[in-house]
mmCIF file of C-alpha atoms in Angstrom:
data_model
loop_
_atom_site.group_PDB
_atom_site.id
_atom_site.type_symbol
_atom_site.label_atom_id
_atom_site.label_comp_id
_atom_site.label_asym_id
_atom_site.label_seq_id
_atom_site.Cartn_x
_atom_site.Cartn_y
_atom_site.Cartn_z
ATOM 1 C CA MET P 10 11.204 -16.096 13.338
ATOM 2 C CA LYS P 11 11.460 -12.973 11.200
ATOM 3 C CA PRO P 12 8.804 -10.528 11.851
ATOM 4 C CA PHE P 13 5.821 -10.235 9.089
ATOM 5 C CA SER P 14 2.632 -8.505 8.721
ATOM 6 C CA LEU P 15 -0.760 -9.626 7.223
ATOM 7 C CA LEU P 16 -2.491 -8.237 4.028
ATOM 8 C CA ILE P 17 -6.078 -9.730 4.293
ATOM 9 C CA LYS P 18 -8.394 -9.757 1.806
ATOM 10 C CA PRO P 19 -11.986 -10.579 3.962
ATOM 11 C CA ALA P 20 -14.139 -10.102 0.805
ATOM 12 C CA SER P 21 -11.604 -11.363 -2.153
ATOM 13 C CA ALA P 22 -12.059 -9.317 -5.017
ATOM 14 C CA ASP P 23 -15.643 -8.467 -4.399
ATOM 15 C CA CYS P 24 -16.086 -4.858 -4.499
ATOM 16 C CA ASN P 25 -19.231 -2.519 -5.366
ATOM 17 C CA LEU P 26 -17.242 -0.426 -7.931
ATOM 18 C CA ARG P 27 -15.811 -1.961 -11.500
ATOM 19 C CA CYS P 28 -12.835 0.033 -12.091
ATOM 20 C CA GLU P 29 -11.350 -0.594 -15.397
ATOM 21 C CA TYR P 30 -7.770 -0.936 -14.488
ATOM 22 C CA CYS P 31 -8.468 -3.267 -11.341
ATOM 23 C CA PHE P 32 -6.017 -5.858 -11.235
ATOM 24 C CA TYR P 33 -7.825 -8.014 -8.784
ATOM 25 C CA ILE P 34 -11.474 -8.227 -9.836
ATOM 26 C CA ASP P 35 -10.480 -11.278 -12.312
ATOM 27 C CA HIS P 36 -9.912 -13.432 -9.062
ATOM 28 C CA LEU P 37 -14.251 -13.289 -8.853
ATOM 29 C CA GLU P 38 -14.480 -15.483 -11.621
ATOM 30 C CA LYS P 39 -12.640 -18.167 -9.857
ATOM 31 C CA ILE P 40 -15.040 -18.003 -6.930
ATOM 32 C CA LYS P 41 -18.482 -19.795 -7.134
ATOM 33 C CA ASN P 42 -19.862 -18.275 -4.300
ATOM 34 C CA THR P 43 -19.962 -14.577 -2.459
ATOM 35 C CA PRO P 44 -16.615 -14.556 -0.885
ATOM 36 C CA ARG P 45 -16.803 -13.687 2.788
ATOM 37 C CA MET P 46 -14.374 -14.662 5.433
ATOM 38 C CA SER P 47 -16.291 -16.532 8.366
ATOM 39 C CA ASN P 48 -15.728 -15.882 11.891
ATOM 40 C CA GLU P 49 -14.025 -19.157 12.290
ATOM 41 C CA VAL P 50 -11.472 -18.098 9.538
ATOM 42 C CA LEU P 51 -11.135 -15.135 11.109
ATOM 43 C CA GLU P 52 -10.466 -16.207 14.611
ATOM 44 C CA LYS P 53 -7.932 -18.987 13.413
ATOM 45 C CA MET P 54 -5.881 -16.581 11.516
ATOM 46 C CA ILE P 55 -5.972 -13.748 14.682
ATOM 47 C CA SER P 56 -5.040 -16.399 17.106
ATOM 48 C CA GLY P 57 -2.441 -17.974 15.094
ATOM 49 C CA TYR P 58 -0.493 -14.899 14.335
ATOM 50 C CA MET P 59 -0.761 -13.469 17.548
ATOM 51 C CA GLN P 60 1.101 -16.868 18.815
ATOM 52 C CA THR P 61 4.136 -16.094 16.788
ATOM 53 C CA ASP P 62 6.903 -14.093 17.662
ATOM 54 C CA GLN P 63 6.817 -10.472 16.105
ATOM 55 C CA ASP P 64 8.430 -8.474 18.808
ATOM 56 C CA ASN P 65 5.052 -7.914 20.387
ATOM 57 C CA ASN P 66 3.908 -5.696 17.210
ATOM 58 C CA TYR P 67 1.241 -7.321 15.009
ATOM 59 C CA ALA P 68 0.278 -5.612 11.910
ATOM 60 C CA PHE P 69 -2.955 -6.144 10.143
ATOM 61 C CA GLY P 70 -3.609 -4.593 6.681
ATOM 62 C CA TRP P 71 -7.389 -4.859 5.406
ATOM 63 C CA GLN P 72 -7.874 -4.965 1.608
ATOM 64 C CA GLY P 73 -9.852 -6.116 -1.188
ATOM 65 C CA GLY P 74 -11.814 -5.789 -3.559
ATOM 66 C CA GLU P 75 -13.387 -3.611 -1.351
ATOM 67 C CA PRO P 76 -12.691 -5.027 2.602
ATOM 68 C CA MET P 77 -15.624 -2.567 3.888
ATOM 69 C CA ILE P 78 -18.530 -4.378 2.302
ATOM 70 C CA MET P 79 -17.885 -6.816 4.875
ATOM 71 C CA GLY P 80 -19.841 -4.256 7.173
ATOM 72 C CA LEU P 81 -18.956 -2.939 10.869
ATOM 73 C CA LYS P 82 -19.757 -5.857 12.805
ATOM 74 C CA PHE P 83 -17.153 -7.668 11.098
ATOM 75 C CA PHE P 84 -14.636 -5.168 12.143
ATOM 76 C CA GLN P 85 -15.794 -4.876 15.498
ATOM 77 C CA LYS P 86 -15.172 -8.651 15.604
ATOM 78 C CA VAL P 87 -11.980 -8.013 14.682
ATOM 79 C CA ILE P 88 -11.135 -6.091 17.746
ATOM 80 C CA GLU P 89 -12.787 -8.428 20.028
ATOM 81 C CA LEU P 90 -10.781 -11.132 18.797
ATOM 82 C CA GLN P 91 -7.583 -8.868 18.589
ATOM 83 C CA LYS P 92 -7.964 -7.617 22.515
ATOM 84 C CA TYR P 93 -8.990 -11.713 23.523
ATOM 85 C CA TYR P 94 -5.592 -12.750 21.636
ATOM 86 C CA ALA P 95 -3.167 -10.288 22.230
ATOM 87 C CA PRO P 96 -0.317 -11.146 24.343
ATOM 88 C CA PRO P 97 0.786 -9.023 27.097
ATOM 89 C CA GLY P 98 2.006 -5.559 26.370
ATOM 90 C CA ALA P 99 1.292 -6.115 22.545
ATOM 91 C CA VAL P 100 1.151 -3.229 19.931
ATOM 92 C CA ILE P 101 -1.343 -3.854 17.451
ATOM 93 C CA SER P 102 -2.082 -1.656 14.455
ATOM 94 C CA ASN P 103 -4.608 -1.916 11.698
ATOM 95 C CA GLY P 104 -4.362 -0.205 8.354
ATOM 96 C CA LEU P 105 -7.350 -0.592 5.624
ATOM 97 C CA GLN P 106 -7.741 0.686 2.153
ATOM 98 C CA THR P 107 -10.909 1.337 0.850
ATOM 99 C CA ASN P 108 -12.333 2.751 -2.138
ATOM 100 C CA GLY P 109 -14.056 5.504 0.317
ATOM 101 C CA THR P 110 -17.707 5.223 -0.469
ATOM 102 C CA PHE P 111 -18.794 2.862 2.443
ATOM 103 C CA ILE P 112 -17.414 5.430 5.022
ATOM 104 C CA THR P 113 -20.688 6.190 7.200
ATOM 105 C CA GLN P 114 -20.206 8.184 10.385
ATOM 106 C CA ASP P 115 -20.623 5.039 12.427
ATOM 107 C CA PHE P 116 -17.455 3.383 10.566
ATOM 108 C CA ALA P 117 -15.621 6.835 11.182
ATOM 109 C CA GLN P 118 -16.238 6.772 14.578
ATOM 110 C CA PHE P 119 -15.102 3.480 14.833
ATOM 111 C CA PHE P 120 -11.767 3.704 12.899
ATOM 112 C CA GLY P 121 -11.094 7.032 14.933
ATOM 113 C CA HIS P 122 -11.694 5.104 18.218
ATOM 114 C CA TYR P 123 -9.376 2.219 17.420
ATOM 115 C CA LYS P 124 -6.442 4.178 15.370
ATOM 116 C CA PHE P 125 -6.986 2.581 11.961
ATOM 117 C CA LEU P 126 -5.041 4.049 9.454
ATOM 118 C CA LEU P 127 -6.859 4.239 6.133
ATOM 119 C CA GLY P 128 -5.664 4.569 2.584
ATOM 120 C CA VAL P 129 -8.343 6.230 0.389
ATOM 121 C CA SER P 130 -8.385 6.068 -3.423
ATOM 122 C CA LEU P 131 -8.773 8.928 -5.041
ATOM 123 C CA ASP P 132 -7.192 9.676 -8.521
ATOM 124 C CA GLY P 133 -7.477 13.775 -8.428
ATOM 125 C CA PRO P 134 -10.127 16.274 -9.187
ATOM 126 C CA ALA P 135 -13.749 14.717 -10.643
ATOM 127 C CA ASN P 136 -12.879 14.184 -14.158
ATOM 128 C CA MET P 137 -9.877 12.164 -13.346
ATOM 129 C CA HIS P 138 -11.163 10.390 -10.837
ATOM 130 C CA ASP P 139 -14.501 9.497 -11.848
ATOM 131 C CA PHE P 140 -13.186 8.392 -15.520
ATOM 132 C CA TYR P 141 -12.238 4.886 -14.131
ATOM 133 C CA ARG P 142 -13.591 4.806 -10.768
ATOM 134 C CA LYS P 143 -17.423 4.082 -11.311
ATOM 135 C CA THR P 144 -19.990 1.771 -9.577
ATOM 136 C CA ILE P 145 -21.266 -1.412 -10.918
ATOM 137 C CA GLY P 146 -24.027 0.496 -12.257
ATOM 138 C CA GLN P 147 -21.189 3.007 -14.068
ATOM 139 C CA LYS P 148 -22.100 5.719 -11.627
ATOM 140 C CA SER P 149 -19.541 8.506 -10.423
ATOM 141 C CA THR P 150 -17.879 8.088 -7.196
ATOM 142 C CA HIS P 151 -16.188 11.076 -6.655
ATOM 143 C CA ASN P 152 -18.661 13.106 -4.347
ATOM 144 C CA LEU P 153 -18.968 9.888 -2.177
ATOM 145 C CA VAL P 154 -15.376 9.546 -1.548
ATOM 146 C CA LEU P 155 -14.923 13.224 -0.708
ATOM 147 C CA GLN P 156 -17.893 12.884 2.078
ATOM 148 C CA GLY P 157 -16.538 9.981 3.053
ATOM 149 C CA ILE P 158 -13.171 11.777 3.752
ATOM 150 C CA GLU P 159 -14.970 14.360 5.718
ATOM 151 C CA ARG P 160 -16.212 11.774 8.218
ATOM 152 C CA LEU P 161 -12.611 10.695 8.453
ATOM 153 C CA ILE P 162 -11.469 14.145 9.390
ATOM 154 C CA GLN P 163 -14.569 14.630 11.684
ATOM 155 C CA ASN P 164 -13.502 11.769 13.800
ATOM 156 C CA LYS P 165 -9.733 12.318 13.758
ATOM 157 C CA VAL P 166 -8.920 9.308 11.635
ATOM 158 C CA GLU P 167 -5.565 9.436 9.837
ATOM 159 C CA PHE P 168 -5.672 8.516 6.349
ATOM 160 C CA ASN P 169 -3.459 8.644 3.375
ATOM 161 C CA ILE P 170 -4.645 9.431 -0.235
ATOM 162 C CA LEU P 171 -3.562 6.694 -3.010
ATOM 163 C CA ILE P 172 -3.536 7.764 -6.444
ATOM 164 C CA LEU P 173 -3.546 5.282 -9.080
ATOM 165 C CA VAL P 174 -1.507 7.093 -12.098
ATOM 166 C CA ASN P 175 -3.109 5.962 -15.375
ATOM 167 C CA ASN P 176 -3.173 7.109 -18.932
ATOM 168 C CA GLN P 177 -5.998 9.625 -18.049
ATOM 169 C CA ASN P 178 -4.110 11.654 -15.139
ATOM 170 C CA VAL P 179 -0.434 10.661 -16.037
ATOM 171 C CA LYS P 180 0.228 14.520 -17.590
ATOM 172 C CA LYS P 181 -1.526 16.047 -14.590
ATOM 173 C CA ALA P 182 1.017 15.845 -11.597
ATOM 174 C CA LYS P 183 0.591 19.193 -10.686
ATOM 175 C CA ASP P 184 -3.035 19.433 -11.149
ATOM 176 C CA ILE P 185 -3.512 16.356 -8.845
ATOM 177 C CA PHE P 186 -1.122 17.646 -6.407
ATOM 178 C CA LEU P 187 -2.582 21.109 -6.172
ATOM 179 C CA PHE P 188 -5.993 19.555 -5.959
ATOM 180 C CA LEU P 189 -5.211 17.454 -2.755
ATOM 181 C CA LYS P 190 -3.219 19.984 -1.434
ATOM 182 C CA GLU P 191 -6.237 22.556 -1.604
ATOM 183 C CA LYS P 192 -8.368 19.698 0.224
ATOM 184 C CA GLY P 193 -5.886 19.684 2.872
ATOM 185 C CA PHE P 194 -4.751 16.398 2.290
ATOM 186 C CA TYR P 195 -1.307 16.155 2.950
ATOM 187 C CA TYR P 196 -0.093 12.564 2.956
ATOM 188 C CA HIS P 197 0.203 10.763 -0.668
ATOM 189 C CA GLN P 198 0.865 7.524 -2.122
ATOM 190 C CA TYR P 199 1.268 7.777 -6.164
ATOM 191 C CA ILE P 200 1.076 3.966 -7.692
ATOM 192 C CA PRO P 201 1.543 3.503 -11.426
ATOM 193 C CA CYS P 202 -0.871 1.766 -13.214
ATOM 194 C CA VAL P 203 0.594 -0.967 -15.489
ATOM 195 C CA GLU P 204 -1.358 -3.950 -16.434
ATOM 196 C CA PHE P 205 -0.616 -6.237 -19.383
ATOM 197 C CA ASP P 206 -2.975 -8.727 -21.525
ATOM 198 C CA GLU P 207 -2.192 -12.248 -21.952
ATOM 199 C CA ASP P 208 -0.096 -11.721 -24.845
ATOM 200 C CA TYR P 209 2.159 -9.373 -22.806
ATOM 201 C CA ASN P 210 1.099 -5.955 -24.081
ATOM 202 C CA PRO P 211 0.315 -3.064 -22.044
ATOM 203 C CA LYS P 212 -3.347 -2.183 -21.306
ATOM 204 C CA SER P 213 -5.058 0.929 -22.726
ATOM 205 C CA PHE P 214 -5.079 2.628 -19.318
ATOM 206 C CA SER P 215 -1.564 1.528 -18.634
ATOM 207 C CA ILE P 216 1.364 4.100 -18.351
ATOM 208 C CA THR P 217 5.005 4.006 -19.983
ATOM 209 C CA GLY P 218 8.228 4.230 -18.130
ATOM 210 C CA GLU P 219 8.780 7.640 -19.464
ATOM 211 C CA GLU P 220 5.521 8.716 -18.590
ATOM 212 C CA TRP P 221 6.243 7.693 -15.107
ATOM 213 C CA GLY P 222 9.405 9.711 -14.779
ATOM 214 C CA GLU P 223 7.896 12.771 -16.052
ATOM 215 C CA PHE P 224 5.224 12.588 -13.536
ATOM 216 C CA LEU P 225 7.451 12.029 -10.967
ATOM 217 C CA CYS P 226 9.728 15.065 -11.928
ATOM 218 C CA ASN P 227 6.832 17.157 -11.989
ATOM 219 C CA LEU P 228 5.476 16.180 -8.815
ATOM 220 C CA PHE P 229 8.583 16.464 -7.348
ATOM 221 C CA ASP P 230 8.924 20.068 -8.523
ATOM 222 C CA GLU P 231 5.723 20.916 -7.325
ATOM 223 C CA TRP P 232 6.479 19.657 -3.858
ATOM 224 C CA LYS P 233 9.834 21.080 -3.447
ATOM 225 C CA LYS P 234 8.376 24.697 -3.991
ATOM 226 C CA GLU P 235 7.147 25.051 -0.549
ATOM 227 C CA ASP P 236 5.891 21.804 0.570
ATOM 228 C CA ILE P 237 8.524 19.752 1.751
ATOM 229 C CA ASN P 238 7.903 20.468 5.539
ATOM 230 C CA LYS P 239 4.069 20.038 5.011
ATOM 231 C CA ILE P 240 3.223 17.357 2.376
ATOM 232 C CA SER P 241 4.434 13.446 2.677
ATOM 233 C CA ILE P 242 4.749 11.970 -0.427
ATOM 234 C CA ARG P 243 5.536 8.069 0.045
ATOM 235 C CA HIS P 244 7.940 7.638 -2.917
ATOM 236 C CA PHE P 245 9.900 10.568 -1.723
ATOM 237 C CA ASP P 246 9.999 9.801 1.884
ATOM 238 C CA SER P 247 10.967 6.185 1.231
ATOM 239 C CA ILE P 248 14.395 7.600 -0.827
ATOM 240 C CA LEU P 249 14.853 9.749 2.150
ATOM 241 C CA GLU P 250 14.764 6.645 4.777
ATOM 242 C CA TYR P 251 17.519 5.225 2.563
ATOM 243 C CA LEU P 252 19.555 7.992 2.430
ATOM 244 C CA VAL P 253 19.303 8.914 5.956
ATOM 245 C CA HIS P 254 19.092 5.429 7.927
ATOM 246 C CA GLY P 255 20.196 2.907 4.885
ATOM 247 C CA SER P 256 16.965 1.046 5.457
ATOM 248 C CA TYR P 257 13.898 0.245 2.917
ATOM 249 C CA ASN P 258 10.385 0.817 3.948
ATOM 250 C CA VAL P 259 8.944 -0.247 0.584
ATOM 251 C CA CYS P 260 9.017 -3.628 -0.695
ATOM 252 C CA TYR P 261 9.992 -2.491 -4.292
ATOM 253 C CA MET P 262 13.112 -0.999 -3.172
ATOM 254 C CA GLY P 263 14.096 -4.256 -1.369
ATOM 255 C CA ASP P 264 16.209 -6.896 -2.412
ATOM 256 C CA SER P 265 13.724 -9.648 -1.538
ATOM 257 C CA CYS P 266 9.956 -10.074 -1.882
ATOM 258 C CA CYS P 267 9.778 -12.065 1.578
ATOM 259 C CA GLN P 268 8.047 -9.046 3.092
ATOM 260 C CA TYR P 269 4.496 -10.232 4.251
ATOM 261 C CA PHE P 270 1.848 -12.508 3.528
ATOM 262 C CA VAL P 271 -1.847 -12.474 1.689
ATOM 263 C CA VAL P 272 -4.656 -14.031 3.509
ATOM 264 C CA GLU P 273 -7.762 -14.402 1.587
ATOM 265 C CA TYR P 274 -11.315 -14.756 2.642
ATOM 266 C CA ASN P 275 -10.772 -18.879 2.744
ATOM 267 C CA GLY P 276 -7.761 -18.793 4.863
ATOM 268 C CA ASN P 277 -5.382 -19.310 1.707
ATOM 269 C CA ILE P 278 -2.220 -17.625 2.205
ATOM 270 C CA TYR P 279 0.118 -16.277 -0.674
ATOM 271 C CA PRO P 280 3.162 -14.289 -0.609
ATOM 272 C CA CYS P 281 2.171 -10.946 -2.322
ATOM 273 C CA ASP P 282 -1.485 -9.691 -3.757
ATOM 274 C CA PHE P 283 0.199 -9.336 -7.150
ATOM 275 C CA PHE P 284 0.840 -12.804 -7.243
ATOM 276 C CA VAL P 285 -2.289 -14.701 -6.065
ATOM 277 C CA GLN P 286 -2.011 -17.441 -8.171
ATOM 278 C CA GLU P 287 -2.544 -21.327 -7.469
ATOM 279 C CA ASP P 288 1.405 -22.130 -8.120
ATOM 280 C CA LEU P 289 2.035 -19.728 -5.369
ATOM 281 C CA LEU P 290 -0.293 -21.255 -3.087
ATOM 282 C CA LEU P 291 1.858 -21.296 0.401
ATOM 283 C CA GLY P 292 -0.965 -23.189 2.267
ATOM 284 C CA ASN P 293 -4.113 -22.695 4.460
ATOM 285 C CA ILE P 294 -4.384 -21.388 7.989
ATOM 286 C CA PHE P 295 -5.988 -24.537 8.880
ATOM 287 C CA ASP P 296 -3.692 -26.690 7.716
ATOM 288 C CA ASP P 297 -0.064 -24.873 8.015
ATOM 289 C CA THR P 298 1.479 -23.190 10.985
ATOM 290 C CA TRP P 299 3.071 -19.928 10.266
ATOM 291 C CA GLU P 300 6.456 -21.337 10.941
ATOM 292 C CA ASN P 301 6.019 -23.895 8.053
ATOM 293 C CA ILE P 302 4.650 -20.915 5.864
ATOM 294 C CA ILE P 303 7.558 -18.707 6.507
ATOM 295 C CA THR P 304 9.886 -21.608 5.770
ATOM 296 C CA SER P 305 8.229 -22.887 2.444
ATOM 297 C CA PRO P 306 10.651 -23.280 -0.338
ATOM 298 C CA ILE P 307 8.084 -21.769 -2.538
ATOM 299 C CA TYR P 308 7.952 -18.432 -0.371
ATOM 300 C CA HIS P 309 11.754 -17.870 -0.355
ATOM 301 C CA LYS P 310 12.159 -18.839 -4.309
ATOM 302 C CA PHE P 311 9.661 -16.221 -4.899
ATOM 303 C CA GLY P 312 11.407 -13.604 -2.712
ATOM 304 C CA GLN P 313 14.988 -14.477 -4.032
ATOM 305 C CA ASN P 314 13.437 -13.717 -7.521
ATOM 306 C CA LYS P 315 13.819 -10.172 -6.788
ATOM 307 C CA SER P 316 17.476 -10.152 -6.630
ATOM 308 C CA ILE P 317 17.601 -12.277 -9.924
ATOM 309 C CA PHE P 318 17.364 -9.142 -12.208
ATOM 310 C CA ASN P 319 18.986 -8.352 -15.586
ATOM 311 C CA MET P 320 22.490 -8.012 -15.964
ATOM 312 C CA LYS P 321 22.079 -4.285 -16.984
ATOM 313 C CA CYS P 322 20.798 -3.647 -13.580
ATOM 314 C CA LYS P 323 24.228 -4.719 -12.102
ATOM 315 C CA SER P 324 25.810 -1.557 -13.690
ATOM 316 C CA CYS P 325 23.083 0.889 -12.745
ATOM 317 C CA SER P 326 23.731 3.715 -10.770
ATOM 318 C CA TYR P 327 20.541 3.441 -8.874
ATOM 319 C CA ILE P 328 20.435 -0.221 -8.175
ATOM 320 C CA ASP P 329 20.136 0.303 -4.389
ATOM 321 C CA LEU P 330 16.977 2.395 -4.881
ATOM 322 C CA CYS P 331 15.127 -0.486 -6.675
ATOM 323 C CA ASN P 332 17.051 -3.869 -6.929
ATOM 324 C CA GLY P 333 15.269 -4.234 -10.648
ATOM 325 C CA ASP P 334 11.722 -2.878 -9.376
ATOM 326 C CA CYS P 335 8.762 -4.797 -8.432
ATOM 327 C CA LEU P 336 8.781 -8.502 -9.920
ATOM 328 C CA LYS P 337 4.802 -7.285 -11.309
ATOM 329 C CA PHE P 338 6.822 -5.008 -13.569
ATOM 330 C CA ARG P 339 9.305 -7.163 -15.105
ATOM 331 C CA ILE P 340 7.069 -8.351 -18.015
ATOM 332 C CA GLY P 341 8.226 -10.440 -21.311
ATOM 333 C CA LYS P 342 7.560 -13.476 -23.118
ATOM 334 C CA PRO P 343 8.718 -15.518 -21.457
ATOM 335 C CA GLN P 344 8.048 -13.996 -18.580
ATOM 336 C CA SER P 345 11.315 -13.744 -16.184
ATOM 337 C CA SER P 346 12.835 -12.071 -13.177
ATOM 338 C CA ARG P 347 15.657 -11.285 -15.267
ATOM 339 C CA THR P 348 13.240 -8.972 -17.607
ATOM 340 C CA LEU P 349 14.087 -5.093 -17.183
ATOM 341 C CA SER P 350 11.248 -3.403 -15.649
ATOM 342 C CA VAL P 351 9.048 -1.340 -17.831
ATOM 343 C CA LEU P 352 9.378 1.579 -15.323
ATOM 344 C CA CYS P 353 13.058 1.237 -15.477
ATOM 345 C CA ASN P 354 13.465 4.622 -17.920
ATOM 346 C CA GLY P 355 11.010 6.670 -15.930
ATOM 347 C CA TRP P 356 13.181 5.547 -12.426
ATOM 348 C CA LYS P 357 16.156 6.606 -14.121
ATOM 349 C CA LYS P 358 14.782 9.826 -15.223
ATOM 350 C CA PHE P 359 13.353 10.776 -11.886
ATOM 351 C CA TYR P 360 16.689 9.781 -9.966
ATOM 352 C CA THR P 361 18.888 11.455 -12.290
ATOM 353 C CA TYR P 362 16.692 14.882 -11.924
ATOM 354 C CA ALA P 363 15.771 14.518 -8.265
ATOM 355 C CA LEU P 364 18.376 12.375 -6.175
ATOM 356 C CA PRO P 365 20.907 15.345 -6.011
ATOM 357 C CA GLN P 366 18.218 17.632 -4.365
ATOM 358 C CA LEU P 367 16.915 14.522 -2.158
ATOM 359 C CA LYS P 368 20.437 14.194 -0.892
ATOM 360 C CA ILE P 369 20.789 18.050 0.063
ATOM 361 C CA ILE P 370 17.277 17.244 2.177
ATOM 362 C CA ALA P 371 18.534 13.940 3.494
ATOM 363 C CA ASP P 372 21.636 15.849 4.867
ATOM 364 C CA LYS P 373 19.390 18.385 6.428
ATOM 365 C CA ILE P 374 17.285 15.775 7.976
ATOM 366 C CA LYS P 375 20.507 14.195 9.816
ATOM 367 C CA ASN P 376 21.387 17.729 11.048
ATOM 368 C CA GLY P 377 17.905 17.946 12.961
ATOM 369 C CA ASN P 378 15.822 19.630 10.346
ATOM 370 C CA LYS P 379 11.977 18.748 10.728
ATOM 371 C CA LEU P 380 9.890 17.177 8.333
ATOM 372 C CA ILE P 381 6.326 16.064 8.511
ATOM 373 C CA SER P 382 6.941 13.014 6.836
ATOM 374 C CA SER P 383 6.499 9.665 7.792
ATOM 375 C CA THR P 384 10.148 8.926 7.240
ATOM 376 C CA GLN P 385 10.944 12.023 9.835
ATOM 377 C CA ILE P 386 8.425 10.670 12.203
ATOM 378 C CA LYS P 387 9.922 6.743 12.128
ATOM 379 C CA SER P 388 13.412 7.960 12.111
ATOM 380 C CA LYS P 389 12.845 9.228 15.840
ATOM 381 C CA LYS P 390 13.753 6.792 18.802
ATOM 382 C CA VAL P 391 10.837 7.413 20.720
ATOM 383 C CA GLU P 392 9.468 5.734 23.805
ATOM 384 C CA ARG P 393 6.217 3.856 23.030
ATOM 385 C CA ASN P 394 4.317 5.436 25.807
ATOM 386 C CA SER P 395 5.603 8.889 25.219
ATOM 387 C CA LEU P 396 3.495 11.692 23.359
ATOM 388 C CA CYS P 397 3.940 10.881 19.442
ATOM 389 C CA PRO P 398 5.941 13.314 17.576
ATOM 390 C CA CYS P 399 3.361 14.053 14.982
ATOM 391 C CA GLY P 400 1.903 16.433 17.268
ATOM 392 C CA SER P 401 -1.577 14.523 17.585
ATOM 393 C CA GLY P 402 -1.613 14.447 21.440
ATOM 394 C CA GLU P 403 -1.778 10.665 21.367
ATOM 395 C CA LYS P 404 0.662 8.207 22.647
ATOM 396 C CA TYR P 405 3.259 7.094 20.079
ATOM 397 C CA LYS P 406 2.072 3.344 20.473
ATOM 398 C CA ASN P 407 -1.460 4.318 19.564
ATOM 399 C CA CYS P 408 -0.732 6.839 16.899
ATOM 400 C CA CYS P 409 2.156 6.725 14.066
ATOM 401 C CA ILE P 410 3.496 2.880 14.603
ATOM 402 C CA ARG P 411 2.522 1.598 11.263
#
């Protein structure tokens, strides 16, 4: 069985915020009761996953909505069950994506003790972040997020900053980068905000391909000045991973969407969190085995759509860097995997500008130049019981295994 990871939504789309651009919140309308993963579903999911052949590496990602709305006791139960069902010598990693407003001291201590990797949403300075990221009562959240991050730092919790690039901050790449740098946040993930209405027209908060390309070029200019060896930006890391090792570590670059499974609060399983929809329901953890799920014709047809791209892609110089881009961005009427990504022009603009310079950096990595980026850490052949090369002092198996 091909190894896979789980992206788990224990509270489904439920959240204490109401970000206007959230693509998942509409799922709440389809749920009659408050969505919460029961201990029965949790145990069945963990025990079943631990029985699969994953080369003894088990990766759990907790997402929402807002997963921390489940409370600390839920995640304590997670650890209890992971310990109980883990096969001998298993390496277990837990990642959690959060809006940052529920990070108490107790939660931060827990995450630090059990080596959770957190992704914390922060769209830049307060004026950019608070434009969309408000509570249900329309209150600002920027200060709450910064307080939560400070607790993570105090408890030595590893975290990345997740920035959704939307119509309000897409012209502010330099400002966002310098703000995060000043705060000492050195691991960034920039995510393009592109959502469509039922007529396939972009919603007001979305960005265009041209804007995305310009944003990435401006971001690259700031990064390359003096922070190549200091700040990790996931897009740049992923390109370097491909240039150095010929491998993909993000799904939008690969040629298949068979990457992971989404597990909803009730045990339903889907192939991608952008495509949690009835026609792509793969099964339920109580009714189906993981062996049957991973061999599902629906799953493999969905995965193969990634490589069924527009004919123009075949002659593109950058096809190996996107393979047609994420299916989510191939929007048209009728919707088809052969539709060009709405971000295509932006990717081309960025690759034309930055790829020659990234190739120089890749050559330096091949020649032993050390970078702080996750790409450079992953590229090293490190024994799991040796100290992690990130300098944390922790053993590698407990630290930078992602």
